[in-house]
Tab-separated table of C-alpha atoms in Angstrom:
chain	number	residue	atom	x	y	z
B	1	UNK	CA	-14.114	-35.556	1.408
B	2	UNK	CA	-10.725	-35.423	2.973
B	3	UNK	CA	-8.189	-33.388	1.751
B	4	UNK	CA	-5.567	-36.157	1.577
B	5	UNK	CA	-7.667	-38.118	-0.903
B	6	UNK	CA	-7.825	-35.573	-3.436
B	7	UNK	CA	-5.614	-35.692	-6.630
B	8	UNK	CA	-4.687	-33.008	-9.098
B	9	UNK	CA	-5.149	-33.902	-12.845
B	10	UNK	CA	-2.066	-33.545	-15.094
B	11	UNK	CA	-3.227	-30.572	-17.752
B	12	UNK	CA	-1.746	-32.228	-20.401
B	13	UNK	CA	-3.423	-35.848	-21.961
B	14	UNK	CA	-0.958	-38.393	-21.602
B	15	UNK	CA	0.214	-39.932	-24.842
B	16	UNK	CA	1.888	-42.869	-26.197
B	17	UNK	CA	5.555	-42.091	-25.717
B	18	UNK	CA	8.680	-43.872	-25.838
B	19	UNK	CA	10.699	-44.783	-22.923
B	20	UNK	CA	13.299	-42.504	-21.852
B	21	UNK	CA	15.712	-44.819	-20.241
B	22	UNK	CA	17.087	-43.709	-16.822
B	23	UNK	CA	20.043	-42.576	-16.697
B	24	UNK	CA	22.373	-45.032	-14.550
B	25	UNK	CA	23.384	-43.950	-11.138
B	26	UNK	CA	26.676	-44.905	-9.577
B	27	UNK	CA	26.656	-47.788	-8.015
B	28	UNK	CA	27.064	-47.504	-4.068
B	29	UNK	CA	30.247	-48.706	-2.657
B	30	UNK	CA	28.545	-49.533	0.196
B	31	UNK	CA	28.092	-53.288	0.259
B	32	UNK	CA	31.157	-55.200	1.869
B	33	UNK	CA	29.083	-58.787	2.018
B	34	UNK	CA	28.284	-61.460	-0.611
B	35	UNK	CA	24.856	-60.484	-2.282
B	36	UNK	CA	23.453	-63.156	-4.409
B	37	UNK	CA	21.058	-60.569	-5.657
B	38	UNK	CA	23.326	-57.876	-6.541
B	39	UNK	CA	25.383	-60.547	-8.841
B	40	UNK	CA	22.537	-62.073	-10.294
B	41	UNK	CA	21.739	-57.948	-11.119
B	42	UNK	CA	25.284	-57.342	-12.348
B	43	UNK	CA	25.406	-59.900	-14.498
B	44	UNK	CA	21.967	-60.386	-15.882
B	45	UNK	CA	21.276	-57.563	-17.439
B	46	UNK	CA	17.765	-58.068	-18.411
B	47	UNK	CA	16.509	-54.416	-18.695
B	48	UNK	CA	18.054	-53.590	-22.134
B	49	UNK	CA	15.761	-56.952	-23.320
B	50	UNK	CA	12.751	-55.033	-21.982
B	51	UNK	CA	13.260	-51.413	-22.856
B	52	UNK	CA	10.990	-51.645	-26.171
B	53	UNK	CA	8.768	-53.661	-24.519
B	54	UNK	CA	8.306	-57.601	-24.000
B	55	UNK	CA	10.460	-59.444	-27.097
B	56	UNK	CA	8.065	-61.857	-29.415
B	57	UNK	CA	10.505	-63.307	-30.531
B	58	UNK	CA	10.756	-65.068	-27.726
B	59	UNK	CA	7.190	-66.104	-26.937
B	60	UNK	CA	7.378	-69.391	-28.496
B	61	UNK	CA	10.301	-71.074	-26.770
B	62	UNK	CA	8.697	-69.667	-23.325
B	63	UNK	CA	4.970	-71.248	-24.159
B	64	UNK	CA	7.122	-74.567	-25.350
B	65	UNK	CA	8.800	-74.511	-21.869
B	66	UNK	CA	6.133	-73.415	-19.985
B	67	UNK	CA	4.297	-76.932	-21.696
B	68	UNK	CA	7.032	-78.925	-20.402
B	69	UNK	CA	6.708	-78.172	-17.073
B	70	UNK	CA	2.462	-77.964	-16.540
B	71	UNK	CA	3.229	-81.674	-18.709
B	72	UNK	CA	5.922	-82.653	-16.023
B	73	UNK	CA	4.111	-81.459	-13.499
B	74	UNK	CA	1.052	-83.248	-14.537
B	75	UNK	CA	2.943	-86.673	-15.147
B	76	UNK	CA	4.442	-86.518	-11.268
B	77	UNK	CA	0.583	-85.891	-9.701
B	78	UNK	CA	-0.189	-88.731	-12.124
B	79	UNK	CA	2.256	-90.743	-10.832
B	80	UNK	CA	1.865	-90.472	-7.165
B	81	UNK	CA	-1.468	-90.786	-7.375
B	82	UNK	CA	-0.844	-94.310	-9.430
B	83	UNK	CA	1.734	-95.356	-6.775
B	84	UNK	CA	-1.371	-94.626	-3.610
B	85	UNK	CA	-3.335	-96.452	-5.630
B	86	UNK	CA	-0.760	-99.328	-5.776
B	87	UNK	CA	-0.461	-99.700	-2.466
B	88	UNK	CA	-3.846	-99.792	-1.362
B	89	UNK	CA	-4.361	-102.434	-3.705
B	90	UNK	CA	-1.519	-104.072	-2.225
B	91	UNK	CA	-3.240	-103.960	1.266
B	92	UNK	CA	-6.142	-105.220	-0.258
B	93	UNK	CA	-4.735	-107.984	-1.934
B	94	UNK	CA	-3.107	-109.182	1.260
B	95	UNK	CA	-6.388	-109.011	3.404
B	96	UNK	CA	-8.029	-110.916	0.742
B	97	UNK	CA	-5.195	-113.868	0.762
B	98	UNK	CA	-5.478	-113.993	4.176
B	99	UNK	CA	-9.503	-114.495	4.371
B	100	UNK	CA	-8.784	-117.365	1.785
B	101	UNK	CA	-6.499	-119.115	3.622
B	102	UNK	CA	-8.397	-118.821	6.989
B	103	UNK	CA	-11.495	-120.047	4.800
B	104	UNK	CA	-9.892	-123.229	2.817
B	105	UNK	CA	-8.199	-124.132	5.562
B	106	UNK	CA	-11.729	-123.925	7.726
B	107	UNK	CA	-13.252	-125.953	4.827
B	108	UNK	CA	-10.880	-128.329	5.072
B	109	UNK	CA	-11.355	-129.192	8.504
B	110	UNK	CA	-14.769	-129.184	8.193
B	111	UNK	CA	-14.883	-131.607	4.785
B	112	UNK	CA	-13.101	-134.279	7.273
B	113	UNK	CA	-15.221	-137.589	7.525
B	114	UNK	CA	-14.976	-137.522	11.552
B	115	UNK	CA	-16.302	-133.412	11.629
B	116	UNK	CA	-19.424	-134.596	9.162
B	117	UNK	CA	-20.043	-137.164	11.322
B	118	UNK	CA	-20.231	-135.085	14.305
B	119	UNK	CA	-22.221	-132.409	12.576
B	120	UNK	CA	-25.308	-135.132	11.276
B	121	UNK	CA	-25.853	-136.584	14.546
B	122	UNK	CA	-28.387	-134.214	15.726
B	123	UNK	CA	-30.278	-134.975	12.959
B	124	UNK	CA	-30.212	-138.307	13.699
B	125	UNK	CA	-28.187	-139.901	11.104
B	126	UNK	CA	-25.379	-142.172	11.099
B	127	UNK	CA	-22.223	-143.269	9.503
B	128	UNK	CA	-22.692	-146.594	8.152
B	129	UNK	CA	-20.286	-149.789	9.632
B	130	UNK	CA	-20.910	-151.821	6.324
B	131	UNK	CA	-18.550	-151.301	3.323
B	132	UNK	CA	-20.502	-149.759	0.140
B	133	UNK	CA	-20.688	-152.412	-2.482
B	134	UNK	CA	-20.972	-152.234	-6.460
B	135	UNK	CA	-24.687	-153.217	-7.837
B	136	UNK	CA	-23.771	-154.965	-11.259
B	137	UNK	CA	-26.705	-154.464	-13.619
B	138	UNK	CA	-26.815	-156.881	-17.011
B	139	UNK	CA	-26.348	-154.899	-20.056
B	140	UNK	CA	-29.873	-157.097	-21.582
B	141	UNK	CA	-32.074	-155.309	-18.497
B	142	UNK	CA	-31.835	-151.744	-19.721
C-alpha cells in the first residue's frame, strides 16, 4: 500500500456538536472591479439562516414553489408539443384539400356526356340520336 494513501484515525469519537461559527476575517481591499458575486455575498447574508441547520419553517413555501415551476414547466412541454401537433395537422389538412380538388375536378371531367361517350366505344356501344320518350301506362293495367 502506498504511503500517501494511508490516513491516521482521530483518537477521539466524533460527536454531535454544535457549530462553532468562524470567526469573520477582514475583508480584502483588494478588489477595484464590479463583482456581481461579491454584492450578491454582501448583501445576502444567507449563512446566519443556515447556522442551526436548514430552517423548516420554510419547507412549505419552497415545495409550493418548487410545484409551480415542475407545473409550469410541464404546461410549456405540453404546449409545444400541442402547437407541433397543430401544424402537422395543418400540413395534412392542406394535402388532403388538394387531392380533393384534383379528384372532383377529375370526376367532373370525366362525368361529361362527350368523355362517356368516348370511354364506351370500345365496348361497342353507342350514344343514341333519338330523343328518350315517356311510356304512359293506364292506371286500370297494374
Amino acid at each position: 500500500m502506498a504511503s500517501n494513501l494511508i490516513t491516521e484515525r482521530p483518537s477521539t469519537p466524533k460527536g454531535n456538536k454544535a457549530r462553532v461559527k468562524p470567526k469573520e476575517k477582514a475583508p480584502k481591499t483588494k478588489s477595484k472591479g464590479f463583482s456581481l458575486f461579491h454584492y450578491l455575498d454582501k448583501y445576502t447574508n444567507l449563512d446566519s439562516l443556515f447556522e442551526e441547520g436548514v430552517p423548516l419553517k420554510y419547507l412549505p413555501h419552497i415545495l409550493f414553489l418548487t410545484g409551480i415551476t415542475l407545473f409550469y414547466i410541464g404546461n410549456t412541454h405540453y404546449a409545444e408539443k400541442t402547437i407541433r401537433r397543430i401544424d402537422k395537422v395543418k400540413v395534412e389538412t392542406e394535402d388532403l384539400r388538394a387531392d380533393y380538388t384534383t379528384l372532383a375536378s377529375e370526376y367532373m371531367e370525366a362525368s361529361k356526356q362527350s368523355e362517356v361517350a368516348r370511354n364506351v366505344a370500345p365496348l361497342g356501344l353507342v350514344e343514341s340520336s333519338s330523343p328518350p320518350y315517356q311510356v304512359i301506362v293506364p292506371a286500370d293495367e297494374y
